Amino acid sequence: MSKPTRWVTDTKPGHSQWYVDRFRRLAAEGADLAGEARLVDALVPPGARILDAGCGTGRVAAVLADRGHTVVGVDADPTLVEAAHADHPGPRFLVADLAELDLPAQGEPEPFDAAVVAGNVMTFVAPGTERAVLARIAAHVRPDGVVVVGFGTDRGYPVAELDADAVAAGLRREHRFATWDLRPWQDDAGFAVTVLRRPA
């Protein structure tokens, strides 16, 4: 990794295990953890190939795999990837820095129909690498494929910067919503879900 991510520099020791335990508890309590996956599933054909970029504990990847898609999850945190392997045996999970993503080098040469970047991933990448992250994700998506990005708007990465970084990465914005269940976007929304497309 070229630079440490904010996930490393801006959190306390033990944060990764806390995060794993939190989502295991939420799943055991029956919480709805599939909202992001439902949206992505609606955007792709059956049996699509999907990249879960910043997959964390694998909850989004697992739902998409259960719906018949081929999913590869990638995260820079080995603790999270280990938990994803343990809890969700369907998708393939890999440790990698999104700013330097090279999946062909890890045995995944085929492009993806879509990528999902959920769970505030873009606000946890290393400072100044946001554009590189989007460019590396876009490079793994086939022409006319989509990249769906969601994060809180109060986390230091304005949506205007996302839009500029997306254009620089060769992506075109198609939609923006205030939630994963498609509530209308407004400028004071606390969350942004943006659907980007790699032009054909």
PDB file of C-alpha atoms in Angstrom:
ATOM      1  CA  MET A   1       0.000   0.000   0.000  1.00  0.00           C
ATOM      2  CA  SER A   2       1.330   3.389  -0.959  1.00  0.00           C
ATOM      3  CA  LYS A   3      -0.386   5.366   1.844  1.00  0.00           C
ATOM      4  CA  PRO A   4      -2.200   4.198   4.962  1.00  0.00           C
ATOM      5  CA  THR A   5      -5.946   4.497   4.644  1.00  0.00           C
ATOM      6  CA  ARG A   6      -8.078   6.603   6.958  1.00  0.00           C
ATOM      7  CA  TRP A   7      -9.488   3.285   8.190  1.00  0.00           C
ATOM      8  CA  VAL A   8      -6.023   2.778   9.727  1.00  0.00           C
ATOM      9  CA  THR A   9      -5.060   6.326  10.699  1.00  0.00           C
ATOM     10  CA  ASP A  10      -8.418   7.687  11.913  1.00  0.00           C
ATOM     11  CA  THR A  11      -9.686   4.786  14.025  1.00  0.00           C
ATOM     12  CA  LYS A  12      -8.664   3.336  17.365  1.00  0.00           C
ATOM     13  CA  PRO A  13      -6.813   0.038  17.870  1.00  0.00           C
ATOM     14  CA  GLY A  14      -9.271  -2.838  17.733  1.00  0.00           C
ATOM     15  CA  HIS A  15     -11.680  -0.964  15.465  1.00  0.00           C
ATOM     16  CA  SER A  16     -11.640  -3.659  12.781  1.00  0.00           C
ATOM     17  CA  GLN A  17     -12.634  -6.402  15.215  1.00  0.00           C
ATOM     18  CA  TRP A  18     -15.307  -4.123  16.705  1.00  0.00           C
ATOM     19  CA  TYR A  19     -16.688  -3.654  13.190  1.00  0.00           C
ATOM     20  CA  VAL A  20     -16.720  -7.412  12.545  1.00  0.00           C
ATOM     21  CA  ASP A  21     -18.497  -8.056  15.857  1.00  0.00           C
ATOM     22  CA  ARG A  22     -21.014  -5.277  15.186  1.00  0.00           C
ATOM     23  CA  PHE A  23     -22.145  -6.683  11.858  1.00  0.00           C
ATOM     24  CA  ARG A  24     -22.256 -10.229  13.169  1.00  0.00           C
ATOM     25  CA  ARG A  25     -24.509  -8.994  15.967  1.00  0.00           C
ATOM     26  CA  LEU A  26     -26.744  -7.048  13.573  1.00  0.00           C
ATOM     27  CA  ALA A  27     -27.094 -10.111  11.343  1.00  0.00           C
ATOM     28  CA  ALA A  28     -27.964 -12.296  14.340  1.00  0.00           C
ATOM     29  CA  GLU A  29     -30.614  -9.752  15.378  1.00  0.00           C
ATOM     30  CA  GLY A  30     -32.194  -9.909  11.920  1.00  0.00           C
ATOM     31  CA  ALA A  31     -31.290  -6.378  10.832  1.00  0.00           C
ATOM     32  CA  ASP A  32     -31.792  -5.534   7.158  1.00  0.00           C
ATOM     33  CA  LEU A  33     -28.238  -5.468   5.817  1.00  0.00           C
ATOM     34  CA  ALA A  34     -29.133  -5.979   2.164  1.00  0.00           C
ATOM     35  CA  GLY A  35     -30.217  -2.519   1.001  1.00  0.00           C
ATOM     36  CA  GLU A  36     -27.110  -1.776  -1.053  1.00  0.00           C
ATOM     37  CA  ALA A  37     -27.225  -5.201  -2.663  1.00  0.00           C
ATOM     38  CA  ARG A  38     -30.893  -4.816  -3.636  1.00  0.00           C
ATOM     39  CA  LEU A  39     -30.119  -1.635  -5.547  1.00  0.00           C
ATOM     40  CA  VAL A  40     -27.121  -3.117  -7.349  1.00  0.00           C
ATOM     41  CA  ASP A  41     -29.088  -6.269  -8.184  1.00  0.00           C
ATOM     42  CA  ALA A  42     -31.726  -4.095  -9.877  1.00  0.00           C
ATOM     43  CA  LEU A  43     -29.096  -2.436 -12.084  1.00  0.00           C
ATOM     44  CA  VAL A  44     -27.505  -5.566 -13.558  1.00  0.00           C
ATOM     45  CA  PRO A  45     -28.637  -8.580 -15.573  1.00  0.00           C
ATOM     46  CA  PRO A  46     -29.007 -12.010 -13.956  1.00  0.00           C
ATOM     47  CA  GLY A  47     -25.706 -13.736 -13.327  1.00  0.00           C
ATOM     48  CA  ALA A  48     -23.684 -10.546 -13.508  1.00  0.00           C
ATOM     49  CA  ARG A  49     -20.078 -10.215 -12.461  1.00  0.00           C
ATOM     50  CA  ILE A  50     -19.834  -7.699  -9.607  1.00  0.00           C
ATOM     51  CA  LEU A  51     -16.915  -6.099  -7.773  1.00  0.00           C
ATOM     52  CA  ASP A  52     -17.546  -5.219  -4.117  1.00  0.00           C
ATOM     53  CA  ALA A  53     -14.863  -2.556  -3.661  1.00  0.00           C
ATOM     54  CA  GLY A  54     -14.150  -2.041   0.016  1.00  0.00           C
ATOM     55  CA  CYS A  55     -16.155  -5.133   0.883  1.00  0.00           C
ATOM     56  CA  GLY A  56     -15.557  -5.028   4.629  1.00  0.00           C
ATOM     57  CA  THR A  57     -17.115  -8.087   6.261  1.00  0.00           C
ATOM     58  CA  GLY A  58     -18.672  -9.228   2.987  1.00  0.00           C
ATOM     59  CA  ARG A  59     -22.335  -8.575   3.759  1.00  0.00           C
ATOM     60  CA  VAL A  60     -23.120  -6.895   0.386  1.00  0.00           C
ATOM     61  CA  ALA A  61     -21.132  -9.457  -1.587  1.00  0.00           C
ATOM     62  CA  ALA A  62     -22.911 -12.311   0.182  1.00  0.00           C
ATOM     63  CA  VAL A  63     -26.393 -11.079  -0.739  1.00  0.00           C
ATOM     64  CA  LEU A  64     -25.396 -10.522  -4.357  1.00  0.00           C
ATOM     65  CA  ALA A  65     -23.865 -13.998  -4.538  1.00  0.00           C
ATOM     66  CA  ASP A  66     -27.062 -15.472  -3.073  1.00  0.00           C
ATOM     67  CA  ARG A  67     -28.941 -13.772  -5.926  1.00  0.00           C
ATOM     68  CA  GLY A  68     -26.857 -15.640  -8.477  1.00  0.00           C
ATOM     69  CA  HIS A  69     -24.133 -13.138  -9.273  1.00  0.00           C
ATOM     70  CA  THR A  70     -20.401 -13.844  -9.401  1.00  0.00           C
ATOM     71  CA  VAL A  71     -18.877 -11.526  -6.807  1.00  0.00           C
ATOM     72  CA  VAL A  72     -15.318 -10.581  -5.947  1.00  0.00           C
ATOM     73  CA  GLY A  73     -14.882  -8.575  -2.754  1.00  0.00           C
ATOM     74  CA  VAL A  74     -11.763  -6.511  -2.110  1.00  0.00           C
ATOM     75  CA  ASP A  75     -10.679  -4.717   1.049  1.00  0.00           C
ATOM     76  CA  ALA A  76      -7.389  -3.346   2.358  1.00  0.00           C
ATOM     77  CA  ASP A  77      -8.038  -4.664   5.877  1.00  0.00           C
ATOM     78  CA  PRO A  78      -6.996  -8.313   6.346  1.00  0.00           C
ATOM     79  CA  THR A  79      -9.110  -8.619   9.513  1.00  0.00           C
ATOM     80  CA  LEU A  80     -12.268  -7.743   7.587  1.00  0.00           C
ATOM     81  CA  VAL A  81     -11.388 -10.016   4.678  1.00  0.00           C
ATOM     82  CA  GLU A  82     -10.738 -12.898   7.090  1.00  0.00           C
ATOM     83  CA  ALA A  83     -14.185 -12.364   8.623  1.00  0.00           C
ATOM     84  CA  ALA A  84     -15.762 -12.187   5.157  1.00  0.00           C
ATOM     85  CA  HIS A  85     -14.189 -15.546   4.280  1.00  0.00           C
ATOM     86  CA  ALA A  86     -15.416 -17.091   7.515  1.00  0.00           C
ATOM     87  CA  ASP A  87     -18.972 -15.761   7.357  1.00  0.00           C
ATOM     88  CA  HIS A  88     -19.725 -15.795   3.611  1.00  0.00           C
ATOM     89  CA  PRO A  89     -18.161 -18.690   1.672  1.00  0.00           C
ATOM     90  CA  GLY A  90     -19.795 -17.858  -1.694  1.00  0.00           C
ATOM     91  CA  PRO A  91     -17.878 -14.836  -3.066  1.00  0.00           C
ATOM     92  CA  ARG A  92     -14.137 -14.589  -3.540  1.00  0.00           C
ATOM     93  CA  PHE A  93     -12.501 -12.139  -1.122  1.00  0.00           C
ATOM     94  CA  LEU A  94      -9.084 -10.547  -1.630  1.00  0.00           C
ATOM     95  CA  VAL A  95      -6.857  -8.132   0.288  1.00  0.00           C
ATOM     96  CA  ALA A  96      -5.878  -5.168  -1.881  1.00  0.00           C
ATOM     97  CA  ASP A  97      -5.484  -1.403  -1.805  1.00  0.00           C
ATOM     98  CA  LEU A  98      -8.189   0.122  -4.001  1.00  0.00           C
ATOM     99  CA  ALA A  99      -5.842   2.933  -5.063  1.00  0.00           C
ATOM    100  CA  GLU A 100      -3.566   0.330  -6.657  1.00  0.00           C
ATOM    101  CA  LEU A 101      -6.185  -2.254  -7.619  1.00  0.00           C
ATOM    102  CA  ASP A 102      -4.913  -4.823 -10.130  1.00  0.00           C
ATOM    103  CA  LEU A 103      -7.201  -7.841 -10.060  1.00  0.00           C
ATOM    104  CA  PRO A 104      -5.783  -9.517 -13.189  1.00  0.00           C
ATOM    105  CA  ALA A 105      -2.563  -9.879 -11.173  1.00  0.00           C
ATOM    106  CA  GLN A 106      -4.619 -11.739  -8.529  1.00  0.00           C
ATOM    107  CA  GLY A 107      -6.216 -14.141 -10.987  1.00  0.00           C
ATOM    108  CA  GLU A 108      -9.333 -12.108 -11.867  1.00  0.00           C
ATOM    109  CA  PRO A 109      -8.773 -10.962 -15.461  1.00  0.00           C
ATOM    110  CA  GLU A 110     -12.428 -10.667 -16.532  1.00  0.00           C
ATOM    111  CA  PRO A 111     -14.068  -7.224 -16.337  1.00  0.00           C
ATOM    112  CA  PHE A 112     -17.067  -6.616 -14.104  1.00  0.00           C
ATOM    113  CA  ASP A 113     -20.589  -5.607 -15.074  1.00  0.00           C
ATOM    114  CA  ALA A 114     -20.806  -3.432 -11.965  1.00  0.00           C
ATOM    115  CA  ALA A 115     -18.914  -2.284  -8.910  1.00  0.00           C
ATOM    116  CA  VAL A 116     -20.428  -1.295  -5.594  1.00  0.00           C
ATOM    117  CA  VAL A 117     -18.565   1.020  -3.200  1.00  0.00           C
ATOM    118  CA  ALA A 118     -20.734   1.016  -0.071  1.00  0.00           C
ATOM    119  CA  GLY A 119     -20.264   1.603   3.650  1.00  0.00           C
ATOM    120  CA  ASN A 120     -18.503   5.002   3.445  1.00  0.00           C
ATOM    121  CA  VAL A 121     -15.530   3.383   1.680  1.00  0.00           C
ATOM    122  CA  MET A 122     -14.654   6.547  -0.237  1.00  0.00           C
ATOM    123  CA  THR A 123     -14.295   8.475   3.024  1.00  0.00           C
ATOM    124  CA  PHE A 124     -11.935   5.866   4.475  1.00  0.00           C
ATOM    125  CA  VAL A 125      -9.417   5.639   1.614  1.00  0.00           C
ATOM    126  CA  ALA A 126      -6.067   7.380   2.031  1.00  0.00           C
ATOM    127  CA  PRO A 127      -6.294  11.177   1.742  1.00  0.00           C
ATOM    128  CA  GLY A 128      -5.737  12.342  -1.807  1.00  0.00           C
ATOM    129  CA  THR A 129      -6.290   8.902  -3.372  1.00  0.00           C
ATOM    130  CA  GLU A 130     -10.019   9.250  -4.064  1.00  0.00           C
ATOM    131  CA  ARG A 131      -9.513   9.943  -7.772  1.00  0.00           C
ATOM    132  CA  ALA A 132      -7.042   7.078  -8.132  1.00  0.00           C
ATOM    133  CA  VAL A 133      -9.469   4.747  -6.333  1.00  0.00           C
ATOM    134  CA  LEU A 134     -12.293   5.603  -8.727  1.00  0.00           C
ATOM    135  CA  ALA A 135      -9.961   5.266 -11.721  1.00  0.00           C
ATOM    136  CA  ARG A 136      -8.749   1.832 -10.632  1.00  0.00           C
ATOM    137  CA  ILE A 137     -12.313   0.653  -9.968  1.00  0.00           C
ATOM    138  CA  ALA A 138     -13.471   2.023 -13.336  1.00  0.00           C
ATOM    139  CA  ALA A 139     -10.615   0.195 -15.073  1.00  0.00           C
ATOM    140  CA  HIS A 140     -12.078  -3.097 -13.846  1.00  0.00           C
ATOM    141  CA  VAL A 141     -15.613  -2.388 -15.102  1.00  0.00           C
ATOM    142  CA  ARG A 142     -16.614  -3.181 -18.667  1.00  0.00           C
ATOM    143  CA  PRO A 143     -17.783  -0.408 -20.988  1.00  0.00           C
ATOM    144  CA  ASP A 144     -21.436   0.442 -20.211  1.00  0.00           C
ATOM    145  CA  GLY A 145     -21.007  -1.018 -16.716  1.00  0.00           C
ATOM    146  CA  VAL A 146     -21.999   0.839 -13.564  1.00  0.00           C
ATOM    147  CA  VAL A 147     -20.213   1.944 -10.400  1.00  0.00           C
ATOM    148  CA  VAL A 148     -22.497   2.677  -7.434  1.00  0.00           C
ATOM    149  CA  VAL A 149     -20.983   4.756  -4.629  1.00  0.00           C
ATOM    150  CA  GLY A 150     -22.586   5.569  -1.276  1.00  0.00           C
ATOM    151  CA  PHE A 151     -21.285   7.609   1.670  1.00  0.00           C
ATOM    152  CA  GLY A 152     -22.270  10.152   4.306  1.00  0.00           C
ATOM    153  CA  THR A 153     -22.078  13.735   3.106  1.00  0.00           C
ATOM    154  CA  ASP A 154     -20.611  14.955   6.424  1.00  0.00           C
ATOM    155  CA  ARG A 155     -17.411  12.918   6.165  1.00  0.00           C
ATOM    156  CA  GLY A 156     -15.118  15.371   4.385  1.00  0.00           C
ATOM    157  CA  TYR A 157     -15.616  14.263   0.782  1.00  0.00           C
ATOM    158  CA  PRO A 158     -18.130  16.616  -0.864  1.00  0.00           C
ATOM    159  CA  VAL A 159     -20.273  15.203  -3.659  1.00  0.00           C
ATOM    160  CA  ALA A 160     -18.879  17.905  -5.971  1.00  0.00           C
ATOM    161  CA  GLU A 161     -15.422  16.349  -5.475  1.00  0.00           C
ATOM    162  CA  LEU A 162     -16.827  12.904  -6.173  1.00  0.00           C
ATOM    163  CA  ASP A 163     -18.342  14.208  -9.404  1.00  0.00           C
ATOM    164  CA  ALA A 164     -15.045  15.775 -10.510  1.00  0.00           C
ATOM    165  CA  ASP A 165     -13.072  12.663  -9.575  1.00  0.00           C
ATOM    166  CA  ALA A 166     -15.572  10.462 -11.419  1.00  0.00           C
ATOM    167  CA  VAL A 167     -15.237  12.499 -14.615  1.00  0.00           C
ATOM    168  CA  ALA A 168     -11.441  12.290 -14.352  1.00  0.00           C
ATOM    169  CA  ALA A 169     -11.779   8.512 -13.911  1.00  0.00           C
ATOM    170  CA  GLY A 170     -13.809   8.248 -17.113  1.00  0.00           C
ATOM    171  CA  LEU A 171     -17.191   7.793 -15.443  1.00  0.00           C
ATOM    172  CA  ARG A 172     -20.457   9.622 -16.121  1.00  0.00           C
ATOM    173  CA  ARG A 173     -22.993  10.392 -13.407  1.00  0.00           C
ATOM    174  CA  GLU A 174     -26.462   9.034 -14.179  1.00  0.00           C
ATOM    175  CA  HIS A 175     -28.359   9.274 -10.884  1.00  0.00           C
ATOM    176  CA  ARG A 176     -28.025  10.518  -7.340  1.00  0.00           C
ATOM    177  CA  PHE A 177     -30.265   9.532  -4.444  1.00  0.00           C
ATOM    178  CA  ALA A 178     -30.354  10.367  -0.737  1.00  0.00           C
ATOM    179  CA  THR A 179     -30.597   6.719   0.365  1.00  0.00           C
ATOM    180  CA  TRP A 180     -30.027   3.209  -0.935  1.00  0.00           C
ATOM    181  CA  ASP A 181     -33.823   2.816  -1.215  1.00  0.00           C
ATOM    182  CA  LEU A 182     -33.912   5.642  -3.780  1.00  0.00           C
ATOM    183  CA  ARG A 183     -35.302   8.560  -1.834  1.00  0.00           C
ATOM    184  CA  PRO A 184     -34.908  11.763  -3.836  1.00  0.00           C
ATOM    185  CA  TRP A 185     -31.640  13.645  -3.661  1.00  0.00           C
ATOM    186  CA  GLN A 186     -31.582  17.108  -2.111  1.00  0.00           C
ATOM    187  CA  ASP A 187     -28.591  19.303  -1.409  1.00  0.00           C
ATOM    188  CA  ASP A 188     -28.937  19.036   2.375  1.00  0.00           C
ATOM    189  CA  ALA A 189     -29.187  15.225   2.369  1.00  0.00           C
ATOM    190  CA  GLY A 190     -26.995  13.473   4.930  1.00  0.00           C
ATOM    191  CA  PHE A 191     -26.151  10.638   2.571  1.00  0.00           C
ATOM    192  CA  ALA A 192     -25.478  10.331  -1.154  1.00  0.00           C
ATOM    193  CA  VAL A 193     -25.861   7.289  -3.384  1.00  0.00           C
ATOM    194  CA  THR A 194     -24.461   8.007  -6.835  1.00  0.00           C
ATOM    195  CA  VAL A 195     -24.826   5.782  -9.889  1.00  0.00           C
ATOM    196  CA  LEU A 196     -21.949   6.243 -12.312  1.00  0.00           C
ATOM    197  CA  ARG A 197     -21.543   4.612 -15.703  1.00  0.00           C
ATOM    198  CA  ARG A 198     -18.469   3.845 -17.746  1.00  0.00           C
ATOM    199  CA  PRO A 199     -19.419   5.016 -21.239  1.00  0.00           C
ATOM    200  CA  ALA A 200     -19.644   2.339 -23.921  1.00  0.00           C
TER     201      ALA A 200
END
